Structures are given as C-alpha cells and as structure tokens.
Amino acid sequence: MKTVNIRLTMMTDHVKNFVSLVNRYPYDMDLRSGRYVVDAKSILGIFSIDLSRPIRMDIYSDDCDDLLRALEGYIVKDAPDKA
C-alpha cells in the first residue's frame, strides 16, 4: 500500500478531472479526511469530505508508480501526516 497527501479544491472541474484521472487505473484507492473514508473514484464521495486541507490518499498497491506520476500535480509534498 502507498500513501500520499493530496490537495483538491471545491471547484467542480478540479475534482472531476481528478476522478477522471484515477478511474483510468485499476487500483483500489481511498481518501481519508479525519475519520471519514471515501472511494477516491467517487465524485460524490469526494464532495462529502473537507477539501479545505490536504487529504490522505491510500492506494492499495505497491506497484503504482504510473499513478503516482499522473497525480504529481495533486500531491502535497510538505503536508503533515494527520489527514
């Protein structure tokens, strides 16, 4: 499993582009915000969590470097690991 912190905005197009991107990959993925966990491939799930701070993304694969490269614009390098 790989974990990264990402940042999404409340802008519909930003979330829509993110969901479109992650749906191209076969990996199971979750987003965690506090105690809430949603499917990273669900646009409705994403809009139900707090997007004002970085979100922890869990990717249930150890061999997902292709996805991590595609997510580069969303990944937050300096985010605390408390998402």
mmCIF file of N, CA, C and O in Angstrom:
data_model
loop_
_atom_site.group_PDB
_atom_site.id
_atom_site.type_symbol
_atom_site.label_atom_id
_atom_site.label_comp_id
_atom_site.label_asym_id
_atom_site.label_seq_id
_atom_site.Cartn_x
_atom_site.Cartn_y
_atom_site.Cartn_z
ATOM 1 N N MET A 1 0.843 -1.176 0.000
ATOM 2 C CA MET A 1 0.000 0.000 0.000
ATOM 3 C C MET A 1 0.888 1.239 0.000
ATOM 4 O O MET A 1 1.905 1.281 0.677
ATOM 5 N N LYS A 2 0.492 2.230 -0.768
ATOM 6 C CA LYS A 2 1.194 3.514 -0.794
ATOM 7 C C LYS A 2 0.236 4.582 -0.284
ATOM 8 O O LYS A 2 -0.965 4.526 -0.534
ATOM 9 N N THR A 3 0.800 5.559 0.423
ATOM 10 C CA THR A 3 0.013 6.663 0.958
ATOM 11 C C THR A 3 0.662 7.973 0.560
ATOM 12 O O THR A 3 1.870 8.135 0.694
ATOM 13 N N VAL A 4 -0.153 8.897 0.047
ATOM 14 C CA VAL A 4 0.309 10.236 -0.286
ATOM 15 C C VAL A 4 -0.735 11.228 0.207
ATOM 16 O O VAL A 4 -1.889 10.873 0.423
ATOM 17 N N ASN A 5 -0.315 12.451 0.390
ATOM 18 C CA ASN A 5 -1.246 13.522 0.720
ATOM 19 C C ASN A 5 -1.502 14.317 -0.534
ATOM 20 O O ASN A 5 -0.571 14.663 -1.268
ATOM 21 N N ILE A 6 -2.782 14.596 -0.797
ATOM 22 C CA ILE A 6 -3.152 15.360 -1.980
ATOM 23 C C ILE A 6 -3.973 16.574 -1.565
ATOM 24 O O ILE A 6 -4.482 16.646 -0.445
ATOM 25 N N ARG A 7 -4.074 17.516 -2.486
ATOM 26 C CA ARG A 7 -4.935 18.681 -2.258
ATOM 27 C C ARG A 7 -5.887 18.799 -3.441
ATOM 28 O O ARG A 7 -5.487 18.772 -4.584
ATOM 29 N N LEU A 8 -7.174 18.917 -3.102
ATOM 30 C CA LEU A 8 -8.215 19.165 -4.091
ATOM 31 C C LEU A 8 -8.927 20.449 -3.707
ATOM 32 O O LEU A 8 -8.985 20.801 -2.534
ATOM 33 N N THR A 9 -9.473 21.133 -4.690
ATOM 34 C CA THR A 9 -10.246 22.337 -4.409
ATOM 35 C C THR A 9 -11.727 22.016 -4.578
ATOM 36 O O THR A 9 -12.092 20.995 -5.163
ATOM 37 N N MET A 10 -12.560 22.912 -4.095
ATOM 38 C CA MET A 10 -14.003 22.718 -4.218
ATOM 39 C C MET A 10 -14.496 22.977 -5.636
ATOM 40 O O MET A 10 -15.667 22.795 -5.922
ATOM 41 N N MET A 11 -13.614 23.391 -6.515
ATOM 42 C CA MET A 11 -14.021 23.635 -7.901
ATOM 43 C C MET A 11 -14.428 22.314 -8.551
ATOM 44 O O MET A 11 -13.679 21.339 -8.519
ATOM 45 N N THR A 12 -15.604 22.302 -9.126
ATOM 46 C CA THR A 12 -16.140 21.082 -9.717
ATOM 47 C C THR A 12 -15.217 20.502 -10.773
ATOM 48 O O THR A 12 -14.991 19.296 -10.799
ATOM 49 N N ASP A 13 -14.659 21.345 -11.632
ATOM 50 C CA ASP A 13 -13.774 20.840 -12.690
ATOM 51 C C ASP A 13 -12.515 20.192 -12.132
ATOM 52 O O ASP A 13 -12.028 19.207 -12.681
ATOM 53 N N HIS A 14 -11.987 20.725 -11.051
ATOM 54 C CA HIS A 14 -10.777 20.170 -10.440
ATOM 55 C C HIS A 14 -11.042 18.761 -9.915
ATOM 56 O O HIS A 14 -10.272 17.829 -10.180
ATOM 57 N N VAL A 15 -12.131 18.588 -9.200
ATOM 58 C CA VAL A 15 -12.489 17.269 -8.665
ATOM 59 C C VAL A 15 -12.849 16.325 -9.804
ATOM 60 O O VAL A 15 -12.453 15.157 -9.804
ATOM 61 N N LYS A 16 -13.585 16.812 -10.779
ATOM 62 C CA LYS A 16 -13.979 15.992 -11.926
ATOM 63 C C LYS A 16 -12.749 15.480 -12.676
ATOM 64 O O LYS A 16 -12.684 14.302 -13.048
ATOM 65 N N ASN A 17 -11.757 16.337 -12.880
ATOM 66 C CA ASN A 17 -10.518 15.915 -13.550
ATOM 67 C C ASN A 17 -9.767 14.876 -12.731
ATOM 68 O O ASN A 17 -9.213 13.923 -13.276
ATOM 69 N N PHE A 18 -9.741 15.063 -11.401
ATOM 70 C CA PHE A 18 -9.081 14.091 -10.526
ATOM 71 C C PHE A 18 -9.764 12.728 -10.628
ATOM 72 O O PHE A 18 -9.098 11.702 -10.799
ATOM 73 N N VAL A 19 -11.088 12.703 -10.539
ATOM 74 C CA VAL A 19 -11.832 11.438 -10.602
ATOM 75 C C VAL A 19 -11.635 10.769 -11.965
ATOM 76 O O VAL A 19 -11.443 9.556 -12.048
ATOM 77 N N SER A 20 -11.652 11.552 -13.017
ATOM 78 C CA SER A 20 -11.415 11.006 -14.352
ATOM 79 C C SER A 20 -10.028 10.381 -14.445
ATOM 80 O O SER A 20 -9.852 9.296 -15.010
ATOM 81 N N LEU A 21 -9.047 11.033 -13.861
ATOM 82 C CA LEU A 21 -7.675 10.524 -13.867
ATOM 83 C C LEU A 21 -7.557 9.205 -13.102
ATOM 84 O O LEU A 21 -7.036 8.225 -13.629
ATOM 85 N N VAL A 22 -8.046 9.165 -11.867
ATOM 86 C CA VAL A 22 -7.864 7.948 -11.060
ATOM 87 C C VAL A 22 -8.684 6.776 -11.595
ATOM 88 O O VAL A 22 -8.312 5.624 -11.388
ATOM 89 N N ASN A 23 -9.773 7.061 -12.295
ATOM 90 C CA ASN A 23 -10.578 5.978 -12.861
ATOM 91 C C ASN A 23 -9.894 5.279 -14.028
ATOM 92 O O ASN A 23 -10.332 4.214 -14.444
ATOM 93 N N ARG A 24 -8.821 5.843 -14.539
ATOM 94 C CA ARG A 24 -8.059 5.198 -15.619
ATOM 95 C C ARG A 24 -7.170 4.065 -15.107
ATOM 96 O O ARG A 24 -6.596 3.312 -15.891
ATOM 97 N N TYR A 25 -7.031 3.971 -13.800
ATOM 98 C CA TYR A 25 -6.110 2.999 -13.200
ATOM 99 C C TYR A 25 -6.896 1.927 -12.443
ATOM 100 O O TYR A 25 -7.921 2.215 -11.832
ATOM 101 N N PRO A 26 -6.391 0.693 -12.448
ATOM 102 C CA PRO A 26 -7.145 -0.421 -11.854
ATOM 103 C C PRO A 26 -7.032 -0.535 -10.333
ATOM 104 O O PRO A 26 -7.654 -1.413 -9.735
ATOM 105 N N TYR A 27 -6.283 0.331 -9.705
ATOM 106 C CA TYR A 27 -6.018 0.192 -8.272
ATOM 107 C C TYR A 27 -7.220 0.645 -7.439
ATOM 108 O O TYR A 27 -7.942 1.560 -7.810
ATOM 109 N N ASP A 28 -7.396 -0.016 -6.293
ATOM 110 C CA ASP A 28 -8.367 0.460 -5.309
ATOM 111 C C ASP A 28 -7.714 1.596 -4.550
ATOM 112 O O ASP A 28 -6.537 1.520 -4.176
ATOM 113 N N MET A 29 -8.494 2.674 -4.303
ATOM 114 C CA MET A 29 -7.961 3.864 -3.639
ATOM 115 C C MET A 29 -9.015 4.459 -2.725
ATOM 116 O O MET A 29 -10.186 4.486 -3.085
ATOM 117 N N ASP A 30 -8.574 4.939 -1.579
ATOM 118 C CA ASP A 30 -9.458 5.636 -0.649
ATOM 119 C C ASP A 30 -8.880 6.998 -0.333
ATOM 120 O O ASP A 30 -7.661 7.198 -0.351
ATOM 121 N N LEU A 31 -9.761 7.933 -0.006
ATOM 122 C CA LEU A 31 -9.365 9.239 0.515
ATOM 123 C C LEU A 31 -9.823 9.314 1.949
ATOM 124 O O LEU A 31 -10.956 8.941 2.267
ATOM 125 N N ARG A 32 -8.953 9.792 2.838
ATOM 126 C CA ARG A 32 -9.269 9.898 4.259
ATOM 127 C C ARG A 32 -9.146 11.339 4.705
ATOM 128 O O ARG A 32 -8.134 11.980 4.506
ATOM 129 N N SER A 33 -10.203 11.828 5.321
ATOM 130 C CA SER A 33 -10.222 13.168 5.890
ATOM 131 C C SER A 33 -10.772 13.033 7.294
ATOM 132 O O SER A 33 -11.967 12.787 7.479
ATOM 133 N N GLY A 34 -9.878 13.144 8.272
ATOM 134 C CA GLY A 34 -10.303 12.904 9.656
ATOM 135 C C GLY A 34 -10.739 11.463 9.801
ATOM 136 O O GLY A 34 -10.030 10.550 9.411
ATOM 137 N N ARG A 35 -11.939 11.257 10.285
ATOM 138 C CA ARG A 35 -12.433 9.887 10.465
ATOM 139 C C ARG A 35 -13.245 9.390 9.283
ATOM 140 O O ARG A 35 -13.743 8.259 9.280
ATOM 141 N N TYR A 36 -13.383 10.218 8.248
ATOM 142 C CA TYR A 36 -14.181 9.854 7.083
ATOM 143 C C TYR A 36 -13.312 9.240 5.993
ATOM 144 O O TYR A 36 -12.224 9.735 5.701
ATOM 145 N N VAL A 37 -13.810 8.181 5.391
ATOM 146 C CA VAL A 37 -13.117 7.488 4.312
ATOM 147 C C VAL A 37 -14.085 7.375 3.138
ATOM 148 O O VAL A 37 -15.221 6.940 3.316
ATOM 149 N N VAL A 38 -13.622 7.791 1.958
ATOM 150 C CA VAL A 38 -14.449 7.680 0.755
ATOM 151 C C VAL A 38 -13.634 7.053 -0.362
ATOM 152 O O VAL A 38 -12.401 7.100 -0.365
ATOM 153 N N ASP A 39 -14.322 6.482 -1.322
ATOM 154 C CA ASP A 39 -13.690 5.916 -2.506
ATOM 155 C C ASP A 39 -13.121 7.070 -3.336
ATOM 156 O O ASP A 39 -13.841 8.015 -3.671
ATOM 157 N N ALA A 40 -11.860 7.001 -3.684
ATOM 158 C CA ALA A 40 -11.212 8.072 -4.453
ATOM 159 C C ALA A 40 -11.776 8.196 -5.864
ATOM 160 O O ALA A 40 -11.571 9.205 -6.519
ATOM 161 N N LYS A 41 -12.510 7.192 -6.314
ATOM 162 C CA LYS A 41 -13.087 7.217 -7.658
ATOM 163 C C LYS A 41 -14.524 7.728 -7.654
ATOM 164 O O LYS A 41 -15.187 7.708 -8.679
ATOM 165 N N SER A 42 -15.005 8.195 -6.515
ATOM 166 C CA SER A 42 -16.380 8.652 -6.379
ATOM 167 C C SER A 42 -16.450 10.171 -6.244
ATOM 168 O O SER A 42 -16.032 10.734 -5.232
ATOM 169 N N ILE A 43 -16.998 10.823 -7.244
ATOM 170 C CA ILE A 43 -17.095 12.282 -7.201
ATOM 171 C C ILE A 43 -18.016 12.731 -6.061
ATOM 172 O O ILE A 43 -17.729 13.704 -5.369
ATOM 173 N N LEU A 44 -19.096 12.007 -5.822
ATOM 174 C CA LEU A 44 -19.995 12.368 -4.722
ATOM 175 C C LEU A 44 -19.321 12.161 -3.376
ATOM 176 O O LEU A 44 -19.489 12.961 -2.454
ATOM 177 N N GLY A 45 -18.552 11.093 -3.257
ATOM 178 C CA GLY A 45 -17.823 10.846 -2.018
ATOM 179 C C GLY A 45 -16.829 11.952 -1.722
ATOM 180 O O GLY A 45 -16.717 12.424 -0.593
ATOM 181 N N ILE A 46 -16.129 12.404 -2.740
ATOM 182 C CA ILE A 46 -15.128 13.459 -2.554
ATOM 183 C C ILE A 46 -15.782 14.754 -2.089
ATOM 184 O O ILE A 46 -15.285 15.426 -1.192
ATOM 185 N N PHE A 47 -16.921 15.097 -2.659
ATOM 186 C CA PHE A 47 -17.586 16.335 -2.254
ATOM 187 C C PHE A 47 -18.205 16.233 -0.858
ATOM 188 O O PHE A 47 -18.653 17.231 -0.316
ATOM 189 N N SER A 48 -18.215 15.047 -0.272
ATOM 190 C CA SER A 48 -18.772 14.899 1.076
ATOM 191 C C SER A 48 -17.710 15.073 2.166
ATOM 192 O O SER A 48 -18.035 15.023 3.346
ATOM 193 N N ILE A 49 -16.439 15.258 1.782
ATOM 194 C CA ILE A 49 -15.385 15.428 2.782
ATOM 195 C C ILE A 49 -14.830 16.848 2.742
ATOM 196 O O ILE A 49 -15.089 17.602 1.814
ATOM 197 N N ASP A 50 -14.063 17.185 3.762
ATOM 198 C CA ASP A 50 -13.477 18.521 3.895
ATOM 199 C C ASP A 50 -12.314 18.678 2.916
ATOM 200 O O ASP A 50 -11.286 18.018 3.054
ATOM 201 N N LEU A 51 -12.477 19.560 1.938
ATOM 202 C CA LEU A 51 -11.439 19.786 0.938
ATOM 203 C C LEU A 51 -10.602 21.019 1.238
ATOM 204 O O LEU A 51 -9.781 21.424 0.418
ATOM 205 N N SER A 52 -10.762 21.593 2.413
ATOM 206 C CA SER A 52 -10.026 22.821 2.743
ATOM 207 C C SER A 52 -8.598 22.547 3.200
ATOM 208 O O SER A 52 -7.824 23.476 3.378
ATOM 209 N N ARG A 53 -8.258 21.297 3.385
ATOM 210 C CA ARG A 53 -6.896 20.932 3.800
ATOM 211 C C ARG A 53 -6.472 19.675 3.042
ATOM 212 O O ARG A 53 -7.310 19.014 2.422
ATOM 213 N N PRO A 54 -5.201 19.320 3.106
ATOM 214 C CA PRO A 54 -4.744 18.116 2.400
ATOM 215 C C PRO A 54 -5.482 16.864 2.872
ATOM 216 O O PRO A 54 -5.897 16.768 4.027
ATOM 217 N N ILE A 55 -5.636 15.936 1.961
ATOM 218 C CA ILE A 55 -6.359 14.689 2.206
ATOM 219 C C ILE A 55 -5.379 13.534 2.021
ATOM 220 O O ILE A 55 -4.583 13.537 1.078
ATOM 221 N N ARG A 56 -5.467 12.550 2.883
ATOM 222 C CA ARG A 56 -4.621 11.367 2.737
ATOM 223 C C ARG A 56 -5.234 10.418 1.711
ATOM 224 O O ARG A 56 -6.418 10.111 1.772
ATOM 225 N N MET A 57 -4.422 9.980 0.777
ATOM 226 C CA MET A 57 -4.862 9.036 -0.245
ATOM 227 C C MET A 57 -4.127 7.728 -0.044
ATOM 228 O O MET A 57 -2.899 7.692 -0.060
ATOM 229 N N ASP A 58 -4.883 6.658 0.160
ATOM 230 C CA ASP A 58 -4.323 5.316 0.297
ATOM 231 C C ASP A 58 -4.557 4.565 -1.000
ATOM 232 O O ASP A 58 -5.701 4.426 -1.455
ATOM 233 N N ILE A 59 -3.480 4.077 -1.593
ATOM 234 C CA ILE A 59 -3.539 3.312 -2.835
ATOM 235 C C ILE A 59 -3.166 1.883 -2.478
ATOM 236 O O ILE A 59 -2.068 1.639 -1.967
ATOM 237 N N TYR A 60 -4.067 0.950 -2.721
ATOM 238 C CA TYR A 60 -3.874 -0.423 -2.283
ATOM 239 C C TYR A 60 -3.094 -1.237 -3.302
ATOM 240 O O TYR A 60 -3.564 -2.236 -3.842
ATOM 241 N N SER A 61 -1.865 -0.769 -3.545
ATOM 242 C CA SER A 61 -0.934 -1.444 -4.439
ATOM 243 C C SER A 61 0.461 -0.929 -4.119
ATOM 244 O O SER A 61 0.627 0.238 -3.770
ATOM 245 N N ASP A 62 1.437 -1.796 -4.218
ATOM 246 C CA ASP A 62 2.823 -1.370 -4.031
ATOM 247 C C ASP A 62 3.479 -1.008 -5.357
ATOM 248 O O ASP A 62 4.537 -0.401 -5.390
ATOM 249 N N ASP A 63 2.841 -1.376 -6.454
ATOM 250 C CA ASP A 63 3.398 -1.143 -7.786
ATOM 251 C C ASP A 63 2.495 -0.176 -8.553
ATOM 252 O O ASP A 63 1.819 -0.555 -9.503
ATOM 253 N N CYS A 64 2.458 1.081 -8.104
ATOM 254 C CA CYS A 64 1.558 2.073 -8.709
ATOM 255 C C CYS A 64 2.305 3.354 -9.080
ATOM 256 O O CYS A 64 1.741 4.443 -9.017
ATOM 257 N N ASP A 65 3.558 3.216 -9.462
ATOM 258 C CA ASP A 65 4.354 4.387 -9.816
ATOM 259 C C ASP A 65 3.762 5.166 -10.989
ATOM 260 O O ASP A 65 3.887 6.389 -11.059
ATOM 261 N N ASP A 66 3.086 4.454 -11.900
ATOM 262 C CA ASP A 66 2.441 5.137 -13.016
ATOM 263 C C ASP A 66 1.359 6.096 -12.523
ATOM 264 O O ASP A 66 1.265 7.239 -12.965
ATOM 265 N N LEU A 67 0.574 5.675 -11.575
ATOM 266 C CA LEU A 67 -0.459 6.524 -10.992
ATOM 267 C C LEU A 67 0.155 7.682 -10.223
ATOM 268 O O LEU A 67 -0.283 8.825 -10.352
ATOM 269 N N LEU A 68 1.188 7.425 -9.455
ATOM 270 C CA LEU A 68 1.836 8.491 -8.686
ATOM 271 C C LEU A 68 2.404 9.573 -9.602
ATOM 272 O O LEU A 68 2.319 10.756 -9.290
ATOM 273 N N ARG A 69 2.954 9.181 -10.750
ATOM 274 C CA ARG A 69 3.436 10.166 -11.717
ATOM 275 C C ARG A 69 2.278 10.996 -12.267
ATOM 276 O O ARG A 69 2.377 12.213 -12.414
ATOM 277 N N ALA A 70 1.162 10.356 -12.540
ATOM 278 C CA ALA A 70 -0.007 11.064 -13.071
ATOM 279 C C ALA A 70 -0.606 12.020 -12.038
ATOM 280 O O ALA A 70 -1.169 13.051 -12.396
ATOM 281 N N LEU A 71 -0.466 11.689 -10.762
ATOM 282 C CA LEU A 71 -1.025 12.505 -9.679
ATOM 283 C C LEU A 71 -0.089 13.621 -9.224
ATOM 284 O O LEU A 71 -0.427 14.349 -8.292
ATOM 285 N N GLU A 72 1.034 13.777 -9.852
ATOM 286 C CA GLU A 72 2.060 14.707 -9.395
ATOM 287 C C GLU A 72 1.526 16.116 -9.111
ATOM 288 O O GLU A 72 1.911 16.760 -8.148
ATOM 289 N N GLY A 73 0.610 16.603 -9.919
ATOM 290 C CA GLY A 73 0.061 17.936 -9.714
ATOM 291 C C GLY A 73 -0.867 18.054 -8.517
ATOM 292 O O GLY A 73 -1.159 19.156 -8.056
ATOM 293 N N TYR A 74 -1.326 16.936 -7.995
ATOM 294 C CA TYR A 74 -2.233 16.917 -6.842
ATOM 295 C C TYR A 74 -1.511 16.628 -5.525
ATOM 296 O O TYR A 74 -2.020 16.935 -4.460
ATOM 297 N N ILE A 75 -0.339 16.010 -5.606
ATOM 298 C CA ILE A 75 0.374 15.577 -4.394
ATOM 299 C C ILE A 75 0.968 16.779 -3.671
ATOM 300 O O ILE A 75 1.586 17.651 -4.286
ATOM 301 N N VAL A 76 0.785 16.797 -2.354
ATOM 302 C CA VAL A 76 1.332 17.844 -1.493
ATOM 303 C C VAL A 76 2.558 17.253 -0.811
ATOM 304 O O VAL A 76 2.452 16.272 -0.086
ATOM 305 N N LYS A 77 3.700 17.840 -1.065
ATOM 306 C CA LYS A 77 4.965 17.297 -0.545
ATOM 307 C C LYS A 77 5.153 17.563 0.940
ATOM 308 O O LYS A 77 5.677 16.752 1.663
ATOM 309 N N ASP A 78 4.734 18.743 1.419
ATOM 310 C CA ASP A 78 5.020 19.142 2.794
ATOM 311 C C ASP A 78 3.852 18.985 3.751
ATOM 312 O O ASP A 78 3.860 19.561 4.824
ATOM 313 N N ALA A 79 2.845 18.220 3.374
ATOM 314 C CA ALA A 79 1.654 18.104 4.232
ATOM 315 C C ALA A 79 1.949 17.245 5.442
ATOM 316 O O ALA A 79 2.655 16.251 5.370
ATOM 317 N N PRO A 80 1.424 17.640 6.601
ATOM 318 C CA PRO A 80 1.569 16.796 7.780
ATOM 319 C C PRO A 80 0.794 15.500 7.582
ATOM 320 O O PRO A 80 -0.174 15.462 6.856
ATOM 321 N N ASP A 81 1.246 14.446 8.227
ATOM 322 C CA ASP A 81 0.626 13.129 8.044
ATOM 323 C C ASP A 81 -0.540 12.938 9.024
ATOM 324 O O ASP A 81 -0.686 11.916 9.646
ATOM 325 N N LYS A 82 -1.383 13.965 9.163
ATOM 326 C CA LYS A 82 -2.510 13.882 10.082
ATOM 327 C C LYS A 82 -3.842 13.937 9.345
ATOM 328 O O LYS A 82 -4.867 14.179 9.936
ATOM 329 N N ALA A 83 -3.814 13.749 8.045
ATOM 330 C CA ALA A 83 -5.038 13.859 7.243
ATOM 331 C C ALA A 83 -6.073 12.852 7.651
ATOM 332 O O ALA A 83 -5.856 11.886 8.251
#
